[in-house]
Tab-separated table of C-alpha atoms and ligand atoms in Angstrom:
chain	number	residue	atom	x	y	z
A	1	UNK	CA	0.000	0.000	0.000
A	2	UNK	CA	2.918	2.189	0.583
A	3	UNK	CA	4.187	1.526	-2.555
A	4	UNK	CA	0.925	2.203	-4.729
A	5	UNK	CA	0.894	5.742	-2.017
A	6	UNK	CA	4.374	6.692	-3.169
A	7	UNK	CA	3.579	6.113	-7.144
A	8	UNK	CA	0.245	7.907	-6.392
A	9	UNK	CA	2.109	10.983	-5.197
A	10	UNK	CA	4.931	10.769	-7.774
A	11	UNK	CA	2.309	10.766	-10.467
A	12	UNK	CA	0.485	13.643	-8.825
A	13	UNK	CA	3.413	15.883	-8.956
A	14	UNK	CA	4.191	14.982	-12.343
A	15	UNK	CA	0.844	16.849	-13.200
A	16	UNK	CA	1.230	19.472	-10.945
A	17	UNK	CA	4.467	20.486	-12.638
A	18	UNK	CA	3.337	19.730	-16.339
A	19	UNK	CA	0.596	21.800	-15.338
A	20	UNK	CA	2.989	24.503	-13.707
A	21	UNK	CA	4.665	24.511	-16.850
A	22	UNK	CA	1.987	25.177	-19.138
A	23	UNK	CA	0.462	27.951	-17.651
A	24	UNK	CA	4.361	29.510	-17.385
A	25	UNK	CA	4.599	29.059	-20.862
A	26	UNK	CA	1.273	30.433	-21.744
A	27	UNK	CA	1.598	33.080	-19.781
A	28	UNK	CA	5.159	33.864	-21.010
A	29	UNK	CA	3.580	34.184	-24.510
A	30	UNK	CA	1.577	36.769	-24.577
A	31	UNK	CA	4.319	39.727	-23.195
A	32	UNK	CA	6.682	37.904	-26.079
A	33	UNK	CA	3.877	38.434	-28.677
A	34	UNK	CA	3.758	41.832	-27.757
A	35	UNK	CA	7.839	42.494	-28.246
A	36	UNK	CA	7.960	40.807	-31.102
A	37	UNK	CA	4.931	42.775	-32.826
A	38	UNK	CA	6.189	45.904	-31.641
A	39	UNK	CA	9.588	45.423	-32.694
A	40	UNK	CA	8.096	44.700	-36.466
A	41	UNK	CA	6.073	47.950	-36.094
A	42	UNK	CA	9.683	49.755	-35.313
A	43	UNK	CA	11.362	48.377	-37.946
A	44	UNK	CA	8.451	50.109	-39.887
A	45	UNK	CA	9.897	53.423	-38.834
A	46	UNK	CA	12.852	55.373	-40.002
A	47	UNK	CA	15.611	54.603	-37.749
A	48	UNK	CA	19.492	54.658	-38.306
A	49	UNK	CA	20.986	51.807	-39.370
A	50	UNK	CA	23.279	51.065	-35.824
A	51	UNK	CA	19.233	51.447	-34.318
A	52	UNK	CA	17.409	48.867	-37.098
A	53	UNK	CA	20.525	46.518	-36.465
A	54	UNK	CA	19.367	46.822	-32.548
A	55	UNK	CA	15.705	46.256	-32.870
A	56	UNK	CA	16.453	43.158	-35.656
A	57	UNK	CA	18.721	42.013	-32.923
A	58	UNK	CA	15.930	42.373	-30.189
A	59	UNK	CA	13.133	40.739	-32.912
A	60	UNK	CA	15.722	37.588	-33.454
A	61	UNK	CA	16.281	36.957	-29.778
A	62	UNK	CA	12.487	37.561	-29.190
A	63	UNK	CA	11.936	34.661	-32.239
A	64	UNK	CA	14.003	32.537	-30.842
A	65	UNK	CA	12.629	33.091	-27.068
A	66	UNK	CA	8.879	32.324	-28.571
A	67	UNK	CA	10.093	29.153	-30.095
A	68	UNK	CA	11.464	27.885	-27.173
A	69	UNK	CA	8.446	28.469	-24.774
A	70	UNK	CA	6.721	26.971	-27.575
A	71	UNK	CA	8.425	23.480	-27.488
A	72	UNK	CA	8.407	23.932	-23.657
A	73	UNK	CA	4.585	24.170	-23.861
A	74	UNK	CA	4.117	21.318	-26.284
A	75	UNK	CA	6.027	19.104	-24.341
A	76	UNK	CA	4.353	19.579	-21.122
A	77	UNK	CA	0.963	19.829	-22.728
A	78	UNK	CA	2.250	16.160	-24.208
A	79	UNK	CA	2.888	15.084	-20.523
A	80	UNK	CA	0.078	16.156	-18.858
A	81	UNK	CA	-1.832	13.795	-21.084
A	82	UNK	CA	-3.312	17.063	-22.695
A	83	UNK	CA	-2.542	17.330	-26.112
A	84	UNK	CA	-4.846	15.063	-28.606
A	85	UNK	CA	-4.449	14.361	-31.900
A	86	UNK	CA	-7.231	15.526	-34.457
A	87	UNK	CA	-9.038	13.461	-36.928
A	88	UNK	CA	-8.909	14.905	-40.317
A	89	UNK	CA	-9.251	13.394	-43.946
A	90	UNK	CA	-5.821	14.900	-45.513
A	91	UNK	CA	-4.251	13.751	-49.123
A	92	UNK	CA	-0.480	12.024	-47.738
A	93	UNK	CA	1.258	13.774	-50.994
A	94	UNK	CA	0.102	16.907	-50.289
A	95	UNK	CA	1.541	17.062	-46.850
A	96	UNK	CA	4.962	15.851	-47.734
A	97	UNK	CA	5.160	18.469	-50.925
A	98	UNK	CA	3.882	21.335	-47.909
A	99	UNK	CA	7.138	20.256	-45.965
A	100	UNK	CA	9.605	19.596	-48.563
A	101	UNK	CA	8.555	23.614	-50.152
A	102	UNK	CA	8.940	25.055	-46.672
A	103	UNK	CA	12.593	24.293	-47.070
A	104	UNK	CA	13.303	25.020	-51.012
A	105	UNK	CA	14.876	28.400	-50.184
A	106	UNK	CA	16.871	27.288	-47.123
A	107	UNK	CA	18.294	24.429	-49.100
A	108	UNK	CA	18.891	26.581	-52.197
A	109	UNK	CA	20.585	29.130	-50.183
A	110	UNK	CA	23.131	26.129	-48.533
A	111	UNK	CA	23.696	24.933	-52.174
A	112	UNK	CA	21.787	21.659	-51.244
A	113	UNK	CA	19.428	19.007	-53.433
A	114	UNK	CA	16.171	18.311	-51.773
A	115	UNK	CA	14.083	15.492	-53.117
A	116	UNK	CA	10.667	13.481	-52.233
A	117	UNK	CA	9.470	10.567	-52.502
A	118	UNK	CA	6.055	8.738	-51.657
A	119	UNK	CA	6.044	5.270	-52.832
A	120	UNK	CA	3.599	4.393	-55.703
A	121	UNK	CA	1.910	1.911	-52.939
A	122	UNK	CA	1.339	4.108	-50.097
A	123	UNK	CA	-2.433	5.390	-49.981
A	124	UNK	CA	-3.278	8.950	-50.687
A	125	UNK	CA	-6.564	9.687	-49.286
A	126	UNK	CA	-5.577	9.069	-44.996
A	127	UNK	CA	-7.542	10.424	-42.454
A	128	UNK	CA	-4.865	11.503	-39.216
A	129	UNK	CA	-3.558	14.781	-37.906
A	130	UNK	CA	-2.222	15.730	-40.799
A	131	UNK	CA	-0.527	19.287	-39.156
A	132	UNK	CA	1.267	16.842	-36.401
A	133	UNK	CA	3.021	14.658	-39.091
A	134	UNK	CA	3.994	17.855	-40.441
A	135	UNK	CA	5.325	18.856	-37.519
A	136	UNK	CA	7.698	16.085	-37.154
A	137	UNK	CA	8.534	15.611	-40.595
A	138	UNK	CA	9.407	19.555	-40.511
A	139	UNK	CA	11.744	18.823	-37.134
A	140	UNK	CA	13.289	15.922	-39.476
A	141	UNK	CA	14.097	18.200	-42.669
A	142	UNK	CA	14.860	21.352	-40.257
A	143	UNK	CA	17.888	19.213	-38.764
A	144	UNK	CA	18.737	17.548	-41.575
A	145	UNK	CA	19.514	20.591	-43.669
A	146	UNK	CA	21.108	22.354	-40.479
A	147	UNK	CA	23.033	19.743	-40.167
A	148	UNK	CA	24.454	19.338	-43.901
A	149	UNK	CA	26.877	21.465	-45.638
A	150	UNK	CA	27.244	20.041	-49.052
A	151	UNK	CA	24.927	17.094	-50.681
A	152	UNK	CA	21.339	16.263	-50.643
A	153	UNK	CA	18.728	15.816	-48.413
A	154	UNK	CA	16.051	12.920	-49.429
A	155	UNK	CA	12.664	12.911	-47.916
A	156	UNK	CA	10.701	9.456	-47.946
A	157	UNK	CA	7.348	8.061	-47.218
A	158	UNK	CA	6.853	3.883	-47.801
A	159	UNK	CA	3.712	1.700	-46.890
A	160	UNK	CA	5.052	-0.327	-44.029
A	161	UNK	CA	1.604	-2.496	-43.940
A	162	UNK	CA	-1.947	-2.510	-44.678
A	163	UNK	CA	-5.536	-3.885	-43.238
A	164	UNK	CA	-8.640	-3.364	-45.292
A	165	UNK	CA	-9.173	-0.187	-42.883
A	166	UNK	CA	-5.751	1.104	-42.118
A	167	UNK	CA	-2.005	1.395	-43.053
A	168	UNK	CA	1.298	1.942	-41.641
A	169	UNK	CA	3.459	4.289	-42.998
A	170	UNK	CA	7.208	4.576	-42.693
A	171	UNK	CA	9.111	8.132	-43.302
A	172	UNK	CA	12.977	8.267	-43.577
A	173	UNK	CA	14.711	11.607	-43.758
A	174	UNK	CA	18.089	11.043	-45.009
A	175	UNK	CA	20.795	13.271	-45.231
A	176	UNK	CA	24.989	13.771	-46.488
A	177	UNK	CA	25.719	15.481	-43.225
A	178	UNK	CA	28.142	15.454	-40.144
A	179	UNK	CA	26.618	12.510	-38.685
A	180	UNK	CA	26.044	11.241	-35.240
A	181	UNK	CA	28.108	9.382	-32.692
A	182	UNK	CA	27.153	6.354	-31.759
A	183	UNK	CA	26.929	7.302	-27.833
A	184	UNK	CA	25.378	10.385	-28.728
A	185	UNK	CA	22.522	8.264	-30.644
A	186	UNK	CA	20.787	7.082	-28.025
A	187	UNK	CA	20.598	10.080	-25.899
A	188	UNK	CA	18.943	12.261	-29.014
A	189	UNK	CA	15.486	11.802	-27.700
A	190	UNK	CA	15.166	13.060	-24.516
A	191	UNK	CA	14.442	16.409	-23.939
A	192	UNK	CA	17.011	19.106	-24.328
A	193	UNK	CA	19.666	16.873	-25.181
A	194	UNK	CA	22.264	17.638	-28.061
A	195	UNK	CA	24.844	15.465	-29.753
A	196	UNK	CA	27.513	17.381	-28.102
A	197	UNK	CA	28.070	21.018	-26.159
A	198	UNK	CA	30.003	22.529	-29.648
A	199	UNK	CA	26.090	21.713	-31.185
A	200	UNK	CA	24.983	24.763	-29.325
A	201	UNK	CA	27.556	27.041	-29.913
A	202	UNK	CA	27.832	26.567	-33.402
A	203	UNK	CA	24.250	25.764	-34.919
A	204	UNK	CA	22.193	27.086	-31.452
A	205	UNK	CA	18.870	24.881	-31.212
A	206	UNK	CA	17.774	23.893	-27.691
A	207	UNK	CA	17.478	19.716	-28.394
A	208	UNK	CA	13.745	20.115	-28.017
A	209	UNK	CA	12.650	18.647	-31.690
A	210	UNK	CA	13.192	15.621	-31.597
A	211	UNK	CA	11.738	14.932	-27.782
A	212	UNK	CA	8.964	16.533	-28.788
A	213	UNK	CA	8.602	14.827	-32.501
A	214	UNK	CA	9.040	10.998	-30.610
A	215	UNK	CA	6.208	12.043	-28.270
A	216	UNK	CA	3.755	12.792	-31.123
A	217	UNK	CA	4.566	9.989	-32.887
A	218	UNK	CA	4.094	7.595	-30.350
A	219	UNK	CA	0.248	9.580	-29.640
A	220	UNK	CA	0.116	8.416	-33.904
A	221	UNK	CA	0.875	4.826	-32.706
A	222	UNK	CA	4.264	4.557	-34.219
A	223	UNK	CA	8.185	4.745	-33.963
A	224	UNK	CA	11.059	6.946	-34.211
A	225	UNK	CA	14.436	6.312	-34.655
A	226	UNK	CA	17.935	6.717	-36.217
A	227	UNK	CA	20.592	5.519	-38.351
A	228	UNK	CA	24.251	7.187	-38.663
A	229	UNK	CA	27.716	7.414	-39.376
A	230	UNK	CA	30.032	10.505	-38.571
A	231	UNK	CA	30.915	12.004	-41.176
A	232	UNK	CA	28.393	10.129	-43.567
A	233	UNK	CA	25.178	11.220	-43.052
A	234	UNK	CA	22.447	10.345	-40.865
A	235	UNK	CA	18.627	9.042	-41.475
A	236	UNK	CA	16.095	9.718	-39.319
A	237	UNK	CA	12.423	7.273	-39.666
A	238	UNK	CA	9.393	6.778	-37.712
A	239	UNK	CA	6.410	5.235	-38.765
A	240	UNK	CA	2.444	6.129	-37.987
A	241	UNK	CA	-0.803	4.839	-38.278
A	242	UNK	CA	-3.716	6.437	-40.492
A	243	UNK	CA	-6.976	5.178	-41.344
A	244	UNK	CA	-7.894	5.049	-44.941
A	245	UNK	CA	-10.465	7.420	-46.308
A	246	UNK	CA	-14.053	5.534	-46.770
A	247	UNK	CA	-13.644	4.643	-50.439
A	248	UNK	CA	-16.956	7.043	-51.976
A	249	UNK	CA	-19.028	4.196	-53.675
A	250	UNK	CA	-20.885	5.231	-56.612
A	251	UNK	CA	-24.438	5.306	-56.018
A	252	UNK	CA	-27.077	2.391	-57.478
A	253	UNK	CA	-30.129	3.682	-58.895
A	254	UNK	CA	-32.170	1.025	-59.481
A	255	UNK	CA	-34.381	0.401	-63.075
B	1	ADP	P1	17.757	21.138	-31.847
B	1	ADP	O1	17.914	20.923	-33.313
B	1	ADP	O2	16.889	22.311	-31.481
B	1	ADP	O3	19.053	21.126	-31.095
B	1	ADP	P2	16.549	18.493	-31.813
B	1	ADP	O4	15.932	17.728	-30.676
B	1	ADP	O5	15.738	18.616	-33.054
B	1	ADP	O6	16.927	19.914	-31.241
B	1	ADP	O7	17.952	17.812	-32.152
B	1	ADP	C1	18.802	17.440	-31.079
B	1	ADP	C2	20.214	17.240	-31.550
B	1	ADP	O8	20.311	16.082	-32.376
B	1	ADP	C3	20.786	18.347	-32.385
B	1	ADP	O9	21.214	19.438	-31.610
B	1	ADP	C4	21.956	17.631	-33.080
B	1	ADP	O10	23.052	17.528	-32.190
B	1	ADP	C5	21.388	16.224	-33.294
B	1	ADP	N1	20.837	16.037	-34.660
B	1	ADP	C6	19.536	16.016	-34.997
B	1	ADP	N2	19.365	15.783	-36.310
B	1	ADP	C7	20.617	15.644	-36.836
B	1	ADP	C8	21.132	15.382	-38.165
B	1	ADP	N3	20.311	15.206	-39.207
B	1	ADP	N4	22.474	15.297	-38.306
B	1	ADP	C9	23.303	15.466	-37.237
B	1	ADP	N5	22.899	15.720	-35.976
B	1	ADP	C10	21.565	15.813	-35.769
């Protein structure tokens, strides 16, 4: 009985400080909604060019502040048991071709070949949270092209398996990049962990991503993981479950 007491208690303060956390963050959004507004609404202005480098500098750090409460938020709405997955009906190939433009320019820019690829088996017409698998598919590309210098960066979706009312899919994001350790590997998924300290220094990022990407894609019923070799390149998959779209059936009008 002492036991079940302790777990009881360990679990309760688990929610108090998930819920703790979320009303921080919440509350931490608003004021940094209102800097970074006002700071576009200066930049509007005419100001000399040592005060517009100033106020960019204040709207970058601001950015960067919002996207970090952000992941903070989703990941204790995740633990809290709060966050749930919508239903939609969604086309597959749309959603991959939404992630893979978001990142044209920044792979242009880095001199890098972006490609997709959805299997000619995988179904089109799923029915899922179609802005979640974005979500992770968008942490995916996001580190893969940070984390690439020269080379390409190959986006995949396969059909992993099938029932009359469902399917498995499997997504690899493969890149030519610096690679991961193998001791480093297994760490990647847990919150706020990077492959090393020089990570931060050199390509910032607060090792959120990928906690928070593993989370969701567990809520989808699937995996995550990793394959890598320094120097190489690394591929990231995970896999999630979808029901299939009610095939429409044409209607019988009888003689
Ligand atoms: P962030 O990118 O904000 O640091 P993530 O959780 O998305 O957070 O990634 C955690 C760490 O995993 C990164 O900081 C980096 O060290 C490593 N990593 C992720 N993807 C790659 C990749 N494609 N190639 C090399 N290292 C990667």
């Amino acid at each position: 009985r002492q036991l079940d007491q302790a777990l009881q208690q360990a679990q309760a303060a688990t929610r108090v400080k998930s819920t703790f956390l979320a009303t921080v963050s919440h509350e931490l959004r608003t004021p940094m909604n209102g800097v970074i507004g006002m700071t576009s609404l200066l930049l509007d202005t005419p100001l000399s060019d040592e005060q517009r480098s100033f106020v960019q500098t204040i709207q970058q750090c601001g950015e960067t502040q919002l996207t970090l409460i952000n992941d903070v938020l989703e990941c204790s709405k995740i633990e809290a048991g709060k966050l749930e997955l919508e239903c939609l009906d969604f086309q597959l190939r749309t959603t991959v071709e939404d992630v893979l433009s978001q990142f044209a320019e920044r792979a242009q820019a880095k001199g890098l070949e972006i490609t997709g690829l959805v299997h000619a088996a995988v179904p089109n017409a799923l029915r899922g949270d179609p802005a979640r698998l974005r979500q992770v598919l968008t942490n995916f590309m996001g580190n893969a092209i940070k984390f690439t210098e020269r080379g390409e960066v190959t986006l995949q979706a396969f059909l992993e398996s099938e029932t009359p009312e469902g399917v498995v899919i499997r997504f690899e994001v493969t890149d030519t990049g610096i690679g991961i350790s193998d001791d480093n590997q297994a760490k990647l998924f847990q919150p706020f962990t990077q492959a090393d300290s020089s990570t931060t220094r050199k390509y910032g990022g607060t090792g959120l991503g990928l906690a928070i990407s593993k989370q969701l894609i567990e809520l989808m019923g699937g995996q995550v993981g990793l394959k890598s070799r320094v120097g190489h390149g690394t591929t990231f998959w995970c896999t999630a479950k979808f029901t299939k779209q009610p095939v429409c059936q044409p209607a019988i009008i009888p003689n």
